[in-house]
mmCIF file of N, CA and C in Angstrom:
data_model
loop_
_atom_site.group_PDB
_atom_site.id
_atom_site.type_symbol
_atom_site.label_atom_id
_atom_site.label_comp_id
_atom_site.label_asym_id
_atom_site.label_seq_id
_atom_site.Cartn_x
_atom_site.Cartn_y
_atom_site.Cartn_z
ATOM 1 N N GLN A 1 2.103 8.777 7.248
ATOM 2 C CA GLN A 1 1.878 7.614 8.071
ATOM 3 C C GLN A 1 3.249 7.103 8.570
ATOM 4 N N LEU A 2 3.380 6.887 9.869
ATOM 5 C CA LEU A 2 4.607 6.379 10.405
ATOM 6 C C LEU A 2 4.663 4.884 10.367
ATOM 7 N N GLN A 3 5.590 4.295 9.706
ATOM 8 C CA GLN A 3 5.632 2.856 9.744
ATOM 9 C C GLN A 3 7.026 2.307 9.476
ATOM 10 N N LEU A 4 7.222 1.053 9.932
ATOM 11 C CA LEU A 4 8.381 0.290 9.683
ATOM 12 C C LEU A 4 8.039 -0.865 8.762
ATOM 13 N N VAL A 5 8.870 -1.123 7.821
ATOM 14 C CA VAL A 5 8.583 -2.194 6.842
ATOM 15 C C VAL A 5 9.802 -3.101 6.828
ATOM 16 N N GLU A 6 9.571 -4.406 7.151
ATOM 17 C CA GLU A 6 10.639 -5.423 7.062
ATOM 18 C C GLU A 6 10.623 -6.058 5.680
ATOM 19 N N SER A 7 11.821 -6.498 5.274
ATOM 20 C CA SER A 7 11.936 -7.239 4.016
ATOM 21 C C SER A 7 13.092 -8.100 4.072
ATOM 22 N N GLY A 8 13.216 -9.068 3.114
ATOM 23 C CA GLY A 8 14.389 -9.916 3.001
ATOM 24 C C GLY A 8 14.163 -11.308 3.525
ATOM 25 N N GLY A 9 13.017 -11.565 4.082
ATOM 26 C CA GLY A 9 12.729 -12.955 4.556
ATOM 27 C C GLY A 9 12.599 -13.941 3.368
ATOM 28 N N GLY A 10 12.461 -15.174 3.673
ATOM 29 C CA GLY A 10 12.301 -16.175 2.696
ATOM 30 C C GLY A 10 12.651 -17.547 3.164
ATOM 31 N N LEU A 11 12.749 -18.491 2.255
ATOM 32 C CA LEU A 11 13.110 -19.915 2.525
ATOM 33 C C LEU A 11 14.619 -20.071 2.296
ATOM 34 N N VAL A 12 15.302 -20.650 3.242
ATOM 35 C CA VAL A 12 16.711 -20.910 3.109
ATOM 36 C C VAL A 12 17.066 -22.238 3.708
ATOM 37 N N GLN A 13 18.071 -22.924 3.187
ATOM 38 C CA GLN A 13 18.489 -24.197 3.751
ATOM 39 C C GLN A 13 19.314 -23.990 5.019
ATOM 40 N N PRO A 14 19.315 -24.937 5.899
ATOM 41 C CA PRO A 14 20.207 -24.884 7.055
ATOM 42 C C PRO A 14 21.612 -24.581 6.675
ATOM 43 N N GLY A 15 22.244 -23.684 7.422
ATOM 44 C CA GLY A 15 23.629 -23.211 7.100
ATOM 45 C C GLY A 15 23.660 -22.071 6.188
ATOM 46 N N GLY A 16 22.508 -21.668 5.596
ATOM 47 C CA GLY A 16 22.516 -20.535 4.707
ATOM 48 C C GLY A 16 22.366 -19.214 5.414
ATOM 49 N N SER A 17 22.276 -18.174 4.585
ATOM 50 C CA SER A 17 22.231 -16.772 5.119
ATOM 51 C C SER A 17 21.050 -16.006 4.502
ATOM 52 N N LEU A 18 20.657 -15.019 5.209
ATOM 53 C CA LEU A 18 19.628 -14.055 4.818
ATOM 54 C C LEU A 18 20.049 -12.726 5.376
ATOM 55 N N ARG A 19 19.632 -11.627 4.731
ATOM 56 C CA ARG A 19 19.817 -10.332 5.312
ATOM 57 C C ARG A 19 18.410 -9.689 5.358
ATOM 58 N N LEU A 20 17.956 -9.352 6.526
ATOM 59 C CA LEU A 20 16.673 -8.647 6.720
ATOM 60 C C LEU A 20 16.946 -7.163 6.739
ATOM 61 N N SER A 21 15.989 -6.419 6.205
ATOM 62 C CA SER A 21 16.054 -4.947 6.260
ATOM 63 C C SER A 21 14.793 -4.414 6.978
ATOM 64 N N CYS A 22 14.988 -3.326 7.635
ATOM 65 C CA CYS A 22 13.910 -2.629 8.321
ATOM 66 C C CYS A 22 13.971 -1.154 7.903
ATOM 67 N N ALA A 23 13.007 -0.783 7.070
ATOM 68 C CA ALA A 23 13.019 0.601 6.509
ATOM 69 C C ALA A 23 11.887 1.404 7.170
ATOM 70 N N ALA A 24 12.203 2.641 7.465
ATOM 71 C CA ALA A 24 11.205 3.496 8.030
ATOM 72 C C ALA A 24 10.600 4.433 7.041
ATOM 73 N N SER A 25 9.341 4.728 7.124
ATOM 74 C CA SER A 25 8.742 5.756 6.283
ATOM 75 C C SER A 25 7.896 6.603 7.166
ATOM 76 N N GLY A 26 7.945 7.923 6.832
ATOM 77 C CA GLY A 26 7.164 8.895 7.594
ATOM 78 C C GLY A 26 7.902 9.481 8.844
ATOM 79 N N PHE A 27 9.065 8.923 9.098
ATOM 80 C CA PHE A 27 9.877 9.454 10.224
ATOM 81 C C PHE A 27 11.317 8.964 9.991
ATOM 82 N N THR A 28 12.227 9.641 10.707
ATOM 83 C CA THR A 28 13.620 9.261 10.606
ATOM 84 C C THR A 28 14.033 8.369 11.840
ATOM 85 N N LEU A 29 14.844 7.360 11.497
ATOM 86 C CA LEU A 29 15.271 6.441 12.516
ATOM 87 C C LEU A 29 16.462 6.967 13.322
ATOM 88 N N ASP A 30 17.024 8.136 12.898
ATOM 89 C CA ASP A 30 18.304 8.605 13.404
ATOM 90 C C ASP A 30 18.350 8.548 14.931
ATOM 91 N N TYR A 31 17.207 8.918 15.605
ATOM 92 C CA TYR A 31 17.316 9.045 17.058
ATOM 93 C C TYR A 31 16.710 7.870 17.828
ATOM 94 N N TYR A 32 16.375 6.836 17.010
ATOM 95 C CA TYR A 32 15.763 5.653 17.689
ATOM 96 C C TYR A 32 16.724 4.516 17.797
ATOM 97 N N SER A 33 16.632 3.806 18.909
ATOM 98 C CA SER A 33 17.252 2.474 18.985
ATOM 99 C C SER A 33 16.260 1.468 18.301
ATOM 100 N N ILE A 34 16.829 0.508 17.744
ATOM 101 C CA ILE A 34 16.074 -0.496 16.960
ATOM 102 C C ILE A 34 16.254 -1.880 17.497
ATOM 103 N N GLY A 35 15.170 -2.617 17.640
ATOM 104 C CA GLY A 35 15.270 -4.024 18.047
ATOM 105 C C GLY A 35 14.695 -4.911 16.967
ATOM 106 N N TRP A 36 15.272 -6.135 16.872
ATOM 107 C CA TRP A 36 14.712 -7.206 16.119
ATOM 108 C C TRP A 36 14.154 -8.245 17.042
ATOM 109 N N PHE A 37 12.945 -8.700 16.702
ATOM 110 C CA PHE A 37 12.275 -9.718 17.439
ATOM 111 C C PHE A 37 11.857 -10.838 16.538
ATOM 112 N N ARG A 38 11.522 -11.978 17.112
ATOM 113 C CA ARG A 38 10.959 -13.048 16.261
ATOM 114 C C ARG A 38 9.954 -13.821 17.057
ATOM 115 N N GLN A 39 9.004 -14.452 16.291
ATOM 116 C CA GLN A 39 7.956 -15.264 16.914
ATOM 117 C C GLN A 39 7.781 -16.506 16.080
ATOM 118 N N ALA A 40 8.113 -17.635 16.746
ATOM 119 C CA ALA A 40 7.912 -18.906 16.072
ATOM 120 C C ALA A 40 6.529 -19.414 16.364
ATOM 121 N N PRO A 41 5.999 -20.311 15.515
ATOM 122 C CA PRO A 41 4.660 -20.824 15.772
ATOM 123 C C PRO A 41 4.520 -21.419 17.132
ATOM 124 N N GLY A 42 3.501 -21.017 17.852
ATOM 125 C CA GLY A 42 3.207 -21.567 19.170
ATOM 126 C C GLY A 42 4.043 -21.071 20.222
ATOM 127 N N LYS A 43 4.915 -20.075 19.943
ATOM 128 C CA LYS A 43 5.851 -19.510 20.941
ATOM 129 C C LYS A 43 5.614 -18.018 21.143
ATOM 130 N N GLU A 44 6.093 -17.528 22.275
ATOM 131 C CA GLU A 44 6.034 -16.072 22.532
ATOM 132 C C GLU A 44 7.100 -15.355 21.645
ATOM 133 N N ARG A 45 6.822 -14.101 21.395
ATOM 134 C CA ARG A 45 7.782 -13.316 20.707
ATOM 135 C C ARG A 45 9.006 -13.052 21.588
ATOM 136 N N GLU A 46 10.174 -13.136 20.965
ATOM 137 C CA GLU A 46 11.460 -12.985 21.719
ATOM 138 C C GLU A 46 12.338 -12.008 21.062
ATOM 139 N N GLY A 47 13.084 -11.287 21.885
ATOM 140 C CA GLY A 47 14.118 -10.330 21.385
ATOM 141 C C GLY A 47 15.278 -11.100 20.779
ATOM 142 N N VAL A 48 15.811 -10.590 19.684
ATOM 143 C CA VAL A 48 16.902 -11.240 18.960
ATOM 144 C C VAL A 48 18.184 -10.343 19.061
ATOM 145 N N SER A 49 17.982 -9.063 18.719
ATOM 146 C CA SER A 49 19.149 -8.167 18.731
ATOM 147 C C SER A 49 18.635 -6.767 18.726
ATOM 148 N N CYS A 50 19.456 -5.805 19.218
ATOM 149 C CA CYS A 50 19.125 -4.419 19.175
ATOM 150 C C CYS A 50 20.358 -3.545 18.981
ATOM 151 N N ILE A 51 20.146 -2.360 18.536
ATOM 152 C CA ILE A 51 21.194 -1.481 18.211
ATOM 153 C C ILE A 51 20.815 -0.060 18.627
ATOM 154 N N SER A 52 21.820 0.729 19.089
ATOM 155 C CA SER A 52 21.581 2.081 19.569
ATOM 156 C C SER A 52 21.437 2.996 18.330
ATOM 157 N N SER A 53 20.985 4.229 18.554
ATOM 158 C CA SER A 53 20.693 5.177 17.520
ATOM 159 C C SER A 53 21.948 5.489 16.657
ATOM 160 N N ASP A 54 23.102 5.487 17.312
ATOM 161 C CA ASP A 54 24.279 5.811 16.506
ATOM 162 C C ASP A 54 25.052 4.587 16.122
ATOM 163 N N GLY A 55 24.504 3.424 16.402
ATOM 164 C CA GLY A 55 25.116 2.142 15.975
ATOM 165 C C GLY A 55 26.321 1.764 16.880
ATOM 166 N N GLY A 56 26.609 2.521 17.930
ATOM 167 C CA GLY A 56 27.731 2.264 18.764
ATOM 168 C C GLY A 56 27.549 1.128 19.774
ATOM 169 N N SER A 57 26.320 0.795 20.068
ATOM 170 C CA SER A 57 26.052 -0.305 21.019
ATOM 171 C C SER A 57 25.103 -1.259 20.385
ATOM 172 N N THR A 58 25.428 -2.538 20.641
ATOM 173 C CA THR A 58 24.577 -3.593 20.093
ATOM 174 C C THR A 58 24.387 -4.691 21.191
ATOM 175 N N ASN A 59 23.415 -5.455 21.029
ATOM 176 C CA ASN A 59 23.150 -6.628 21.967
ATOM 177 C C ASN A 59 22.544 -7.759 21.180
ATOM 178 N N TYR A 60 22.875 -8.940 21.595
ATOM 179 C CA TYR A 60 22.386 -10.105 20.899
ATOM 180 C C TYR A 60 21.827 -11.146 21.941
ATOM 181 N N ALA A 61 20.764 -11.796 21.583
ATOM 182 C CA ALA A 61 20.318 -12.963 22.362
ATOM 183 C C ALA A 61 21.406 -14.064 22.263
ATOM 184 N N ASP A 62 21.525 -14.864 23.322
ATOM 185 C CA ASP A 62 22.536 -15.909 23.332
ATOM 186 C C ASP A 62 22.341 -16.888 22.159
ATOM 187 N N SER A 63 21.097 -17.076 21.795
ATOM 188 C CA SER A 63 20.791 -18.034 20.713
ATOM 189 C C SER A 63 21.314 -17.632 19.333
ATOM 190 N N VAL A 64 21.623 -16.353 19.172
ATOM 191 C CA VAL A 64 22.084 -15.891 17.855
ATOM 192 C C VAL A 64 23.480 -15.284 17.850
ATOM 193 N N LYS A 65 24.112 -15.223 19.019
ATOM 194 C CA LYS A 65 25.424 -14.619 19.117
ATOM 195 C C LYS A 65 26.409 -15.358 18.256
ATOM 196 N N GLY A 66 27.230 -14.609 17.486
ATOM 197 C CA GLY A 66 28.191 -15.207 16.602
ATOM 198 C C GLY A 66 27.661 -15.597 15.221
ATOM 199 N N ARG A 67 26.317 -15.525 15.135
ATOM 200 C CA ARG A 67 25.722 -15.899 13.812
ATOM 201 C C ARG A 67 25.044 -14.707 13.194
ATOM 202 N N PHE A 68 24.441 -13.834 14.003
ATOM 203 C CA PHE A 68 23.666 -12.701 13.458
ATOM 204 C C PHE A 68 24.437 -11.357 13.735
ATOM 205 N N THR A 69 24.289 -10.444 12.879
ATOM 206 C CA THR A 69 24.899 -9.128 13.033
ATOM 207 C C THR A 69 23.902 -8.080 12.670
ATOM 208 N N ILE A 70 23.749 -7.126 13.642
ATOM 209 C CA ILE A 70 22.837 -6.051 13.389
ATOM 210 C C ILE A 70 23.644 -4.811 12.993
ATOM 211 N N SER A 71 23.121 -4.005 12.094
ATOM 212 C CA SER A 71 23.820 -2.805 11.655
ATOM 213 C C SER A 71 22.745 -1.791 11.170
ATOM 214 N N ARG A 72 23.187 -0.590 10.948
ATOM 215 C CA ARG A 72 22.236 0.407 10.487
ATOM 216 C C ARG A 72 22.924 1.397 9.568
ATOM 217 N N ASP A 73 22.145 1.981 8.714
ATOM 218 C CA ASP A 73 22.617 3.039 7.752
ATOM 219 C C ASP A 73 21.592 4.130 7.878
ATOM 220 N N ASN A 74 21.865 5.068 8.750
ATOM 221 C CA ASN A 74 20.937 6.158 8.962
ATOM 222 C C ASN A 74 20.723 7.008 7.715
ATOM 223 N N ALA A 75 21.707 7.073 6.828
ATOM 224 C CA ALA A 75 21.509 7.846 5.591
ATOM 225 C C ALA A 75 20.424 7.183 4.747
ATOM 226 N N LYS A 76 20.268 5.913 4.881
ATOM 227 C CA LYS A 76 19.221 5.137 4.135
ATOM 228 C C LYS A 76 17.966 4.898 4.983
ATOM 229 N N ASN A 77 18.076 5.354 6.228
ATOM 230 C CA ASN A 77 16.898 5.190 7.159
ATOM 231 C C ASN A 77 16.527 3.702 7.261
ATOM 232 N N THR A 78 17.551 2.872 7.356
ATOM 233 C CA THR A 78 17.316 1.413 7.391
ATOM 234 C C THR A 78 18.255 0.754 8.385
ATOM 235 N N VAL A 79 17.730 -0.295 8.970
ATOM 236 C CA VAL A 79 18.453 -1.173 9.856
ATOM 237 C C VAL A 79 18.519 -2.540 9.296
ATOM 238 N N TYR A 80 19.608 -3.301 9.451
ATOM 239 C CA TYR A 80 19.733 -4.596 8.887
ATOM 240 C C TYR A 80 20.010 -5.657 9.957
ATOM 241 N N LEU A 81 19.667 -6.863 9.579
ATOM 242 C CA LEU A 81 20.005 -8.030 10.419
ATOM 243 C C LEU A 81 20.573 -9.077 9.457
ATOM 244 N N GLN A 82 21.902 -9.257 9.504
ATOM 245 C CA GLN A 82 22.543 -10.256 8.701
ATOM 246 C C GLN A 82 22.502 -11.571 9.512
ATOM 247 N N MET A 83 21.952 -12.558 8.939
ATOM 248 C CA MET A 83 21.733 -13.859 9.634
ATOM 249 C C MET A 83 22.564 -14.935 8.856
ATOM 250 N N ASN A 84 23.582 -15.479 9.507
ATOM 251 C CA ASN A 84 24.409 -16.492 8.924
ATOM 252 C C ASN A 84 24.245 -17.796 9.676
ATOM 253 N N SER A 85 24.687 -18.920 9.073
ATOM 254 C CA SER A 85 24.618 -20.228 9.708
ATOM 255 C C SER A 85 23.222 -20.509 10.313
ATOM 256 N N LEU A 86 22.255 -20.214 9.467
ATOM 257 C CA LEU A 86 20.864 -20.391 9.968
ATOM 258 C C LEU A 86 20.522 -21.853 10.288
ATOM 259 N N LYS A 87 19.689 -21.948 11.294
ATOM 260 C CA LYS A 87 19.269 -23.248 11.797
ATOM 261 C C LYS A 87 17.763 -23.395 11.697
ATOM 262 N N PRO A 88 17.223 -24.577 11.641
ATOM 263 C CA PRO A 88 15.742 -24.710 11.609
ATOM 264 C C PRO A 88 15.059 -24.032 12.708
ATOM 265 N N GLU A 89 15.676 -23.949 13.871
ATOM 266 C CA GLU A 89 15.054 -23.255 15.022
ATOM 267 C C GLU A 89 15.019 -21.757 14.874
ATOM 268 N N ASP A 90 15.650 -21.235 13.868
ATOM 269 C CA ASP A 90 15.583 -19.759 13.557
ATOM 270 C C ASP A 90 14.306 -19.419 12.797
ATOM 271 N N THR A 91 13.574 -20.466 12.393
ATOM 272 C CA THR A 91 12.337 -20.248 11.639
ATOM 273 C C THR A 91 11.311 -19.504 12.501
ATOM 274 N N ALA A 92 10.856 -18.381 11.994
ATOM 275 C CA ALA A 92 9.966 -17.493 12.731
ATOM 276 C C ALA A 92 9.520 -16.331 11.840
ATOM 277 N N VAL A 93 8.569 -15.508 12.288
ATOM 278 C CA VAL A 93 8.288 -14.250 11.734
ATOM 279 C C VAL A 93 9.198 -13.254 12.493
ATOM 280 N N TYR A 94 9.938 -12.455 11.678
ATOM 281 C CA TYR A 94 10.848 -11.500 12.301
ATOM 282 C C TYR A 94 10.274 -10.120 12.219
ATOM 283 N N TYR A 95 10.321 -9.412 13.327
ATOM 284 C CA TYR A 95 9.821 -8.054 13.413
ATOM 285 C C TYR A 95 10.907 -7.068 13.796
ATOM 286 N N CYS A 96 10.831 -5.821 13.282
ATOM 287 C CA CYS A 96 11.694 -4.812 13.821
ATOM 288 C C CYS A 96 10.773 -3.800 14.529
ATOM 289 N N ALA A 97 11.426 -3.106 15.441
ATOM 290 C CA ALA A 97 10.668 -2.124 16.282
ATOM 291 C C ALA A 97 11.625 -1.026 16.628
ATOM 292 N N ALA A 98 11.060 0.215 16.859
ATOM 293 C CA ALA A 98 11.820 1.405 17.206
ATOM 294 C C ALA A 98 11.372 1.965 18.524
ATOM 295 N N GLY A 99 12.337 2.455 19.275
ATOM 296 C CA GLY A 99 12.016 3.095 20.531
ATOM 297 C C GLY A 99 13.230 3.966 20.991
ATOM 298 N N PHE A 100 12.975 4.610 22.127
ATOM 299 C CA PHE A 100 14.050 5.392 22.760
ATOM 300 C C PHE A 100 14.458 4.691 24.017
ATOM 301 N N PHE A 101 15.675 4.108 23.967
ATOM 302 C CA PHE A 101 16.125 3.408 25.161
ATOM 303 C C PHE A 101 17.637 3.144 25.035
ATOM 304 N N TRP A 102 18.308 2.838 26.164
ATOM 305 C CA TRP A 102 19.663 2.455 26.146
ATOM 306 C C TRP A 102 19.748 0.981 25.787
ATOM 307 N N VAL A 103 20.740 0.636 25.007
ATOM 308 C CA VAL A 103 20.851 -0.758 24.587
ATOM 309 C C VAL A 103 21.669 -1.534 25.596
ATOM 310 N N TYR A 104 21.063 -2.555 26.149
ATOM 311 C CA TYR A 104 21.730 -3.539 26.995
ATOM 312 C C TYR A 104 20.956 -4.793 26.978
ATOM 313 N N SER A 105 21.275 -5.721 27.778
ATOM 314 C CA SER A 105 20.621 -7.052 27.708
ATOM 315 C C SER A 105 19.134 -7.048 28.029
ATOM 316 N N GLY A 106 18.731 -6.009 28.724
ATOM 317 C CA GLY A 106 17.301 -5.913 29.021
ATOM 318 C C GLY A 106 16.497 -5.073 28.115
ATOM 319 N N SER A 107 16.987 -4.828 26.949
ATOM 320 C CA SER A 107 16.341 -3.867 25.996
ATOM 321 C C SER A 107 15.291 -4.528 25.153
ATOM 322 N N TYR A 108 14.734 -5.644 25.610
ATOM 323 C CA TYR A 108 13.745 -6.345 24.786
ATOM 324 C C TYR A 108 12.319 -6.324 25.341
ATOM 325 N N HIS A 109 12.152 -5.526 26.383
ATOM 326 C CA HIS A 109 10.814 -5.352 26.908
ATOM 327 C C HIS A 109 10.039 -4.597 25.847
ATOM 328 N N GLU A 110 8.894 -5.171 25.422
ATOM 329 C CA GLU A 110 8.166 -4.557 24.341
ATOM 330 C C GLU A 110 7.602 -3.196 24.642
ATOM 331 N N SER A 111 7.453 -2.888 25.920
ATOM 332 C CA SER A 111 6.944 -1.579 26.286
ATOM 333 C C SER A 111 7.954 -0.492 25.934
ATOM 334 N N LEU A 112 9.204 -0.792 25.658
ATOM 335 C CA LEU A 112 10.185 0.195 25.310
ATOM 336 C C LEU A 112 9.985 0.716 23.842
ATOM 337 N N TYR A 113 9.268 -0.029 23.094
ATOM 338 C CA TYR A 113 9.187 0.290 21.640
ATOM 339 C C TYR A 113 7.887 0.943 21.253
ATOM 340 N N ASP A 114 8.046 1.996 20.371
ATOM 341 C CA ASP A 114 6.924 2.815 19.993
ATOM 342 C C ASP A 114 6.326 2.397 18.642
ATOM 343 N N TYR A 115 7.173 1.876 17.781
ATOM 344 C CA TYR A 115 6.689 1.543 16.453
ATOM 345 C C TYR A 115 7.144 0.091 16.111
ATOM 346 N N TRP A 116 6.246 -0.598 15.434
ATOM 347 C CA TRP A 116 6.551 -1.977 15.022
ATOM 348 C C TRP A 116 6.239 -2.187 13.542
ATOM 349 N N GLY A 117 7.023 -3.055 12.921
ATOM 350 C CA GLY A 117 6.713 -3.490 11.570
ATOM 351 C C GLY A 117 5.696 -4.645 11.555
ATOM 352 N N GLN A 118 5.370 -5.074 10.352
ATOM 353 C CA GLN A 118 4.355 -6.088 10.188
ATOM 354 C C GLN A 118 4.965 -7.462 10.164
ATOM 355 N N GLY A 119 6.279 -7.593 10.087
ATOM 356 C CA GLY A 119 6.951 -8.858 10.096
ATOM 357 C C GLY A 119 7.255 -9.441 8.757
ATOM 358 N N THR A 120 8.301 -10.260 8.736
ATOM 359 C CA THR A 120 8.679 -10.959 7.482
ATOM 360 C C THR A 120 9.047 -12.441 7.920
ATOM 361 N N GLN A 121 8.605 -13.326 7.100
ATOM 362 C CA GLN A 121 8.706 -14.770 7.443
ATOM 363 C C GLN A 121 10.120 -15.246 7.027
ATOM 364 N N VAL A 122 10.736 -15.934 7.959
ATOM 365 C CA VAL A 122 12.029 -16.621 7.717
ATOM 366 C C VAL A 122 11.781 -18.078 7.932
ATOM 367 N N THR A 123 12.032 -18.900 6.941
ATOM 368 C CA THR A 123 11.895 -20.321 7.075
ATOM 369 C C THR A 123 13.187 -21.050 6.769
ATOM 370 N N VAL A 124 13.718 -21.795 7.684
ATOM 371 C CA VAL A 124 15.037 -22.498 7.469
ATOM 372 C C VAL A 124 14.631 -24.032 7.452
ATOM 373 N N SER A 125 14.815 -24.533 6.306
ATOM 374 C CA SER A 125 14.397 -25.965 6.041
ATOM 375 C C SER A 125 15.116 -26.536 4.832
ATOM 376 N N SER A 126 15.397 -27.832 4.896
ATOM 377 C CA SER A 126 16.011 -28.488 3.752
ATOM 378 C C SER A 126 14.871 -29.095 2.869
#
């Protein structure tokens, strides 16, 4: 069964950090670009960051630039999202997704992605 599994979410205070992981099972992520998305209550899902298959290209939404870092370890078949200086507005369910596409600012169209994880909850609150 081909699937992506996110982990690492939780409750953190404002200003804190979390690292999300996106692990693949049943297939290799080596040739896929990966995107992280999030959906807050009552809002549409939005793209947060994406990374090319070789890790050489990355993109970030303006709302997370300078605070979040995307990376990947193809040997572990895993992609990470390091989230620092978290704010209450970062509270959302975070999803990872895999697809074949060039990474640029327009790489968040959901039609580009073939596989999606089930999401992990991130709550930023004091």
